[in-house]
Coordinates of C-alpha atoms in Angstrom, one line a residue:
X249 CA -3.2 8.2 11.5
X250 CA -0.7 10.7 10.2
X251 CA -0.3 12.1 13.0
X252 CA 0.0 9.1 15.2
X253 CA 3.0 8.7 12.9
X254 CA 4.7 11.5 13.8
X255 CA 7.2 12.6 16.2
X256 CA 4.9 15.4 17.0
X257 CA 2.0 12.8 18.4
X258 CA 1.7 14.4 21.7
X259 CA 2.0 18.5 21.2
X260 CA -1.1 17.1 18.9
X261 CA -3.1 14.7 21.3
X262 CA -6.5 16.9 21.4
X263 CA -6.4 16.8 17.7
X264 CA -6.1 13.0 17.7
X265 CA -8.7 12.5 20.4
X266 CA -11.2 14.8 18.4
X267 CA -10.5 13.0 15.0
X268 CA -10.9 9.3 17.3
X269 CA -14.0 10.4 18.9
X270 CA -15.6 11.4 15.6
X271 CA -14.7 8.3 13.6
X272 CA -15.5 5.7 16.8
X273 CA -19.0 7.2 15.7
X274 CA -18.6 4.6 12.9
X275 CA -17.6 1.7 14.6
X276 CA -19.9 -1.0 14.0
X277 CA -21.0 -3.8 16.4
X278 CA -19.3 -6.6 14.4
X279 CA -15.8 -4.7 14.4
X280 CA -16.5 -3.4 11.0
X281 CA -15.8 1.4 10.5
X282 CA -18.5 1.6 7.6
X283 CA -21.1 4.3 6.4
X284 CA -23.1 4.5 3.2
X285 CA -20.3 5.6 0.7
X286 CA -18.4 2.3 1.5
X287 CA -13.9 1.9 1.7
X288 CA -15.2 -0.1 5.0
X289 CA -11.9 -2.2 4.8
X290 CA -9.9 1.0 4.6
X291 CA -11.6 2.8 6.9
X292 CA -10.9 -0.1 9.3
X293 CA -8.1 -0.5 8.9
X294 CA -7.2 3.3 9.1
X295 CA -8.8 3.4 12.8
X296 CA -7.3 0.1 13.8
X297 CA -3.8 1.5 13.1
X298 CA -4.6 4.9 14.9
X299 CA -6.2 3.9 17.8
X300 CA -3.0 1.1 18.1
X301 CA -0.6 3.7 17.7
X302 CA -2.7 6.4 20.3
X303 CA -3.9 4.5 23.3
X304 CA -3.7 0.8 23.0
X305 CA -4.6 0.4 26.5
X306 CA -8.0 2.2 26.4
X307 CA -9.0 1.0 23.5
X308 CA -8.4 -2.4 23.7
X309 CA -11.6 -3.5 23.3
X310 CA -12.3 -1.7 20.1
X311 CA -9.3 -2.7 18.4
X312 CA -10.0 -6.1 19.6
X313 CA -13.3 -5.9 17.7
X314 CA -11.5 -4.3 14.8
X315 CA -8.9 -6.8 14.3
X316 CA -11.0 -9.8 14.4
X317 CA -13.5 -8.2 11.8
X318 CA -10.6 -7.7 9.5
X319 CA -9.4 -11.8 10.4
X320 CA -13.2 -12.6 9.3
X321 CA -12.8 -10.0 5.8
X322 CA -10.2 -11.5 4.6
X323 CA -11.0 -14.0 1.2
X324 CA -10.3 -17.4 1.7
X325 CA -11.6 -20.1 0.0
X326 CA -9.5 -23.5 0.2
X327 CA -12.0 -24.8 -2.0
X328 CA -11.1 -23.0 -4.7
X329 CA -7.9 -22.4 -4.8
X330 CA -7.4 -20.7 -7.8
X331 CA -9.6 -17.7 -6.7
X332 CA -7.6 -14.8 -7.6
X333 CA -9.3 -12.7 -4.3
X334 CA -7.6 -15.0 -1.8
X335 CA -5.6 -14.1 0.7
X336 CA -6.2 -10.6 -0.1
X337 CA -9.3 -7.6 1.1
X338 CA -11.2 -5.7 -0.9
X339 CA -12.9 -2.6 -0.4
X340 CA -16.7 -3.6 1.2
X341 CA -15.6 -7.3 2.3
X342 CA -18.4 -9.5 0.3
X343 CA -20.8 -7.3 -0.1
X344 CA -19.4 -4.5 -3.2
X345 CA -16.9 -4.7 -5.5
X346 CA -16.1 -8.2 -4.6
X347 CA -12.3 -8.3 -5.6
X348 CA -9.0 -8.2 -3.8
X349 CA -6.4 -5.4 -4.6
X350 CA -2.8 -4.4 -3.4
X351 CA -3.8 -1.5 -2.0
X352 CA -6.6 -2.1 0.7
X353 CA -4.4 -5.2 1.2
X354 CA -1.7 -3.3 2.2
X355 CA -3.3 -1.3 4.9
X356 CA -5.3 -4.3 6.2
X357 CA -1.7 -6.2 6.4
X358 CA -0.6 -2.9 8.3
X359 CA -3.4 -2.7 10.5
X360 CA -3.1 -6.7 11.7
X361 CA 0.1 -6.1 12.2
X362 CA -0.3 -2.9 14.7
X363 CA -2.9 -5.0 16.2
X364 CA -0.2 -7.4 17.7
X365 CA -1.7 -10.5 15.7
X366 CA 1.6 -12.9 16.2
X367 CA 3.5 -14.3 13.3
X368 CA 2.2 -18.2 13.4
X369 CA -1.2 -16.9 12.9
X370 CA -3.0 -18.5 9.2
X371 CA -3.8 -15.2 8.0
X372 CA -0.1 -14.4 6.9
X373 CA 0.7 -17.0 4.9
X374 CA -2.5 -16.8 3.5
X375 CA -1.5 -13.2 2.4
X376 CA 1.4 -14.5 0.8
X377 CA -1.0 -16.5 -1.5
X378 CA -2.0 -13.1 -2.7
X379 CA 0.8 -11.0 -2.9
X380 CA 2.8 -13.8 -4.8
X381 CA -0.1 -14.0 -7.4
X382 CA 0.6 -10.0 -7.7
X383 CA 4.1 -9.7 -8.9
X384 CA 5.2 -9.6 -12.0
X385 CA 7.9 -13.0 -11.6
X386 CA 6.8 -16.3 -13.0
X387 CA 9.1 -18.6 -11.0
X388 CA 7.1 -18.0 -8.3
X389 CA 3.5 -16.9 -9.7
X390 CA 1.9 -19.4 -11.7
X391 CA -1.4 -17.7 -11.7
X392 CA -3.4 -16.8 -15.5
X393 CA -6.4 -15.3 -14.8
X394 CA -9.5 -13.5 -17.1
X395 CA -9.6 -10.3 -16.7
X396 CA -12.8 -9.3 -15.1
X397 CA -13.0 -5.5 -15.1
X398 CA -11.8 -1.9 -17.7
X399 CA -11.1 -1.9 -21.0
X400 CA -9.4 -5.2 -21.0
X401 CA -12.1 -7.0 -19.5
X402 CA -12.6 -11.0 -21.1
X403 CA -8.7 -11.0 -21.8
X404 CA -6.1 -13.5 -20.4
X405 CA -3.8 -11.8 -17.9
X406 CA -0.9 -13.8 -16.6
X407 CA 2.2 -12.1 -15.4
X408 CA 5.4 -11.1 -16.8
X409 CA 9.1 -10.9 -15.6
X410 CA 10.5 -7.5 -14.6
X411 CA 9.6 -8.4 -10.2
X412 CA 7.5 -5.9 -9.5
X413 CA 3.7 -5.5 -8.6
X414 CA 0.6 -4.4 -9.7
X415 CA -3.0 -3.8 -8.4
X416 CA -3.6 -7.2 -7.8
X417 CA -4.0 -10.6 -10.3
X418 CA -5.3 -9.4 -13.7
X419 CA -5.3 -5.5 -12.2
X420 CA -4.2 -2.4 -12.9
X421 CA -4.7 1.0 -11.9
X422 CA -1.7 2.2 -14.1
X423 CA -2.1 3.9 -18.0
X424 CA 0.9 2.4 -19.1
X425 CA -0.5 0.0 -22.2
X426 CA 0.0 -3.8 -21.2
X427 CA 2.2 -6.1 -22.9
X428 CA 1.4 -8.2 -25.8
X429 CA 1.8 -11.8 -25.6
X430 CA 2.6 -14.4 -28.2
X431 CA -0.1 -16.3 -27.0
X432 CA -2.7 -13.7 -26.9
X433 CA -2.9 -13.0 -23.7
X434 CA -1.6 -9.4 -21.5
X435 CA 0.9 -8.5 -18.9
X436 CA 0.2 -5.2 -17.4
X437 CA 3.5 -4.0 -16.7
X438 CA 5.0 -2.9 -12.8
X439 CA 4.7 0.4 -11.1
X440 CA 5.7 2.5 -8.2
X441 CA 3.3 2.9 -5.6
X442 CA 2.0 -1.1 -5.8
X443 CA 5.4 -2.2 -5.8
X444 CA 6.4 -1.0 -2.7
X445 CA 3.1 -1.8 -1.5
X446 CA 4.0 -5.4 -2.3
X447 CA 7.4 -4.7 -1.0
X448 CA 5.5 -3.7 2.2
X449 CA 3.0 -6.5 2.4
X450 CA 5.6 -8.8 1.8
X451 CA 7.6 -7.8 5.2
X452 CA 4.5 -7.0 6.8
X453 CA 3.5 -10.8 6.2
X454 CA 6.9 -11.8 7.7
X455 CA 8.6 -13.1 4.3
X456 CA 12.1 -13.1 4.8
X457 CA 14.6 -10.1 3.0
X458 CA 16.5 -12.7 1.4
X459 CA 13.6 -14.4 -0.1
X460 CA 14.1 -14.3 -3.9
X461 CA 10.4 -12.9 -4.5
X462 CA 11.5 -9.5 -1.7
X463 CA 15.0 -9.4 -3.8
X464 CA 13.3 -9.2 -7.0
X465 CA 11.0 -6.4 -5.9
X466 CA 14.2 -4.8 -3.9
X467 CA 15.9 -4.4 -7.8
X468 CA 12.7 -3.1 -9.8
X469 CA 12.8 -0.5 -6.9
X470 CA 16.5 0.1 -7.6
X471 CA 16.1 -0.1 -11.6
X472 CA 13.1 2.4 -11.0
X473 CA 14.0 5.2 -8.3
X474 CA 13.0 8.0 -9.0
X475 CA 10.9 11.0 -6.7
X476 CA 10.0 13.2 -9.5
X477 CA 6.7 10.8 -10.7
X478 CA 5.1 7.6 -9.4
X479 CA 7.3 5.6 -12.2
X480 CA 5.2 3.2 -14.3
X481 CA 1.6 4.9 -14.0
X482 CA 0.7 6.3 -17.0
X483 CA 2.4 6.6 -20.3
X484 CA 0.3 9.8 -21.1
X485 CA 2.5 12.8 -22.1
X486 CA 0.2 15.6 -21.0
X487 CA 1.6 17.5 -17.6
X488 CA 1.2 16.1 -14.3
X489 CA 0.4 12.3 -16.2
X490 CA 3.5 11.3 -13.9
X491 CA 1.6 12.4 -10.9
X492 CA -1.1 10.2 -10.3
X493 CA -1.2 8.7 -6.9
X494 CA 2.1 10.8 -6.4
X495 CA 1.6 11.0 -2.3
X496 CA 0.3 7.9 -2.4
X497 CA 3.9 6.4 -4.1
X498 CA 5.9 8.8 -1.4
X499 CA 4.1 7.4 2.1
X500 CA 4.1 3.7 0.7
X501 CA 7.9 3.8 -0.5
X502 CA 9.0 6.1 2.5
X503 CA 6.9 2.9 4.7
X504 CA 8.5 -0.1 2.7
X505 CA 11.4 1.1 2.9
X506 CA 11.7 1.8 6.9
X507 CA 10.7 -1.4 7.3
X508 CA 13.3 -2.9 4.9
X509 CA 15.8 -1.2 6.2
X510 CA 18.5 -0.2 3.8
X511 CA 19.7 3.6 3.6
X512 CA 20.7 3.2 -0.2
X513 CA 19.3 2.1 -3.8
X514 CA 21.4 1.7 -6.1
X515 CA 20.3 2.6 -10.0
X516 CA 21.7 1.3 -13.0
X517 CA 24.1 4.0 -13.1
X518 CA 26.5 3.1 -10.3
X519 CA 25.1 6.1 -8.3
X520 CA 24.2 5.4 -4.6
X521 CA 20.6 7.6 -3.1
X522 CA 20.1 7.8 0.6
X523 CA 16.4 7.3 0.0
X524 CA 15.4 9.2 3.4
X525 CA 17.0 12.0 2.8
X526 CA 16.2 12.7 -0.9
X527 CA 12.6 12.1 -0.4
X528 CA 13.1 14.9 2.6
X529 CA 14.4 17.4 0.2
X530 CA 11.7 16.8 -2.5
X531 CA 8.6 17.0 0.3
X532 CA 10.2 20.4 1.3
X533 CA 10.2 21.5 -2.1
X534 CA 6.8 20.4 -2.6
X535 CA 5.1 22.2 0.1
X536 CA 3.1 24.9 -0.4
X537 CA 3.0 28.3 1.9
X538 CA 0.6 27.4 4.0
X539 CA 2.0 24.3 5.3
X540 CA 0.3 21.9 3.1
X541 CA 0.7 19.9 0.0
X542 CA -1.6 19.3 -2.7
X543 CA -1.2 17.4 -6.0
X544 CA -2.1 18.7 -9.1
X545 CA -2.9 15.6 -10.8
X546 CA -6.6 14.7 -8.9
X547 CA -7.3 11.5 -9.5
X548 CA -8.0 9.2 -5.9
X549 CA -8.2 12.8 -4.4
X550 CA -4.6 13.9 -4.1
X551 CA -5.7 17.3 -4.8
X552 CA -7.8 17.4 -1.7
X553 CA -5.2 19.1 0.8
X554 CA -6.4 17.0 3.5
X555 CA -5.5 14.0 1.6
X556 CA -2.2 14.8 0.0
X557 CA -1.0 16.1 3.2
X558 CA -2.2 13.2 5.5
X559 CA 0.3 10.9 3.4
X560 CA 3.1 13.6 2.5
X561 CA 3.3 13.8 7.1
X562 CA 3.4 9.9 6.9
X563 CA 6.3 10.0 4.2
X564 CA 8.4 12.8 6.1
X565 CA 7.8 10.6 9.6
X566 CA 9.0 7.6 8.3
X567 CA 11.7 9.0 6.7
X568 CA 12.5 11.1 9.6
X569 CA 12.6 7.8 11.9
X570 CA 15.0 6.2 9.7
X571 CA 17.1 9.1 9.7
X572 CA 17.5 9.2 13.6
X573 CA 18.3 5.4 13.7
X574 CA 21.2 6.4 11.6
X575 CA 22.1 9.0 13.7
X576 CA 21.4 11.6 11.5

């Protein structure tokens, strides 16, 4: 996928058809990329988006399978509609670790989107069920959920006021200690990469910029920028704390923001940052000799080269396609 990204897709082509080739090994006759250590909703996602972006003419019936297993993996249950899962994906569909997050939302939104499926289709405003429920704005998310899962698990969750996003309703994958309430219950408080994940799904899902929920996000983005940590995940003070899901935070805010389309955030102090090109300079920075980057905080694998560098090429490509549409 990262290199599908690029602007360097066809020096690479023989790469991308040997990585295609290995992982249509997976593809499954109900649409479904799966193999016994599980993700299946991101691994379906992942090849959706490639093979879209390679050869959508080849492939067409595979991503046609693809797309409509993802339709079909999507929670929705109209009877219930306080469900906190729908509208949303989770990692195995039904069958493991049956909850929605943010995150294998995001790419699933991604993936649909790729795929072509057309803006009057259910399954957007059905995602905007779940990505409402997972800021952090009450005028628009009513939802107070128990807390299923972690250390917090059999407390009352219900979101707070600050317009950004977490994990999902009643998630978080931050260390940052939740919020008190006066009525017992938590609010885990906003962070980087799952904010401009739900900046992402939110455009992705075709909600307009002005919409108040996008503008809210658009300011805890502003209030927030920084590049030097993913801001908001852990309040931990030993070195590198800042770093978790680091090149995760830079492909997810270098995609939201393409997609949003402004050059500049503003932060509290009156200064102006060309977003593109800072997050340019601090990749460059970051890379190691050989080419490659690798995180030295390791939690969700970011120090697996493979795996830092697959969404540090994603970052630079986005941010290098922004950069040519302003003529730079």
């Amino acid at each position: 996928l990262a290199l599908t990204t690029s602007p360097l897709k066809d020096k690479y082509k023989e790469n991308i058809q040997k990585a295609v080739d290995f992982a249509l090994k997976f593809l499954k006759s109900d649409g479904s990329v799966r193999d016994e250590r599980g993700h299946t909703i991101y691994k379906t996602s992942l090849l959706l988006s490639t093979l879209a972006r390679f050869d959508r003419k080849r492939y067409k019936k595979e991503i046609e399978a693809m797309k409509n297993y993802l339709l079909k993996a999507q929670y929705w249950d109209p009877k219930v509609a306080e469900d906190v899962k729908n509208g949303g994906w989770g990692y195995d569909e039904k069958r493991n670790r049956a909850r929605a997050d943010l995150s294998n939302t995001v790419f699933a939104a991604e993936a649909l989107r790729d795929a072509g499926v057309p803006k009057d289709h259910p399954v957007w405003k059905r995602l905007q069920v779940f990505v409402t429920r997972s800021q952090n704005r009450t005028e628009s998310n009513k939802c107070v959920t128990k807390i299923k899962e972690g250390k917090f698990a059999g407390k009352t969750w219900r979101p707070g006021n600050d317009g950004g996003f977490i994990y999902g309703p009643g998630l978080t994958r931050s260390d940052a200690p939740p919020i008190q309430n006066p009525d017992g219950s938590i609010t885990f408080p906003s962070y980087g990469s799952m904010t401009y994940a739900g900046l992402l799904t939110m455009v992705y899902a075709f909600v307009s910029k002005n919409d108040a929920r996008v503008i809210a996000a658009w300011n805890w983005c502003q209030k927030n920028w920084t590049l030097e940590e993913n801001p908001g995940i852990s309040e931990k003070k030993y070195a590198g704390a800042g770093d978790k899901g680091l090149y995760y935070y830079y492909m997810t805010l270098a995609k939201a923001l393409y997609w949003f389309g402004q050059p500049y955030l503003t932060t509290p102090d009156g200064k102006k940052h060309n977003w593109a090109v800072e997050l340019v300079e601090r990749l460059s920075g970051l890379q190691k000799e050989g080419g490659f980057w690798k995180n030295r905080n390791p939690k969700w694998y970011e120090d697996k080269e493979p795996i830092a560098t697959a969404y540090a090429v994603q970052a630079l490509s986005y941010a290098y396609k922004f950069l040519q549409k302003q003529g730079k």
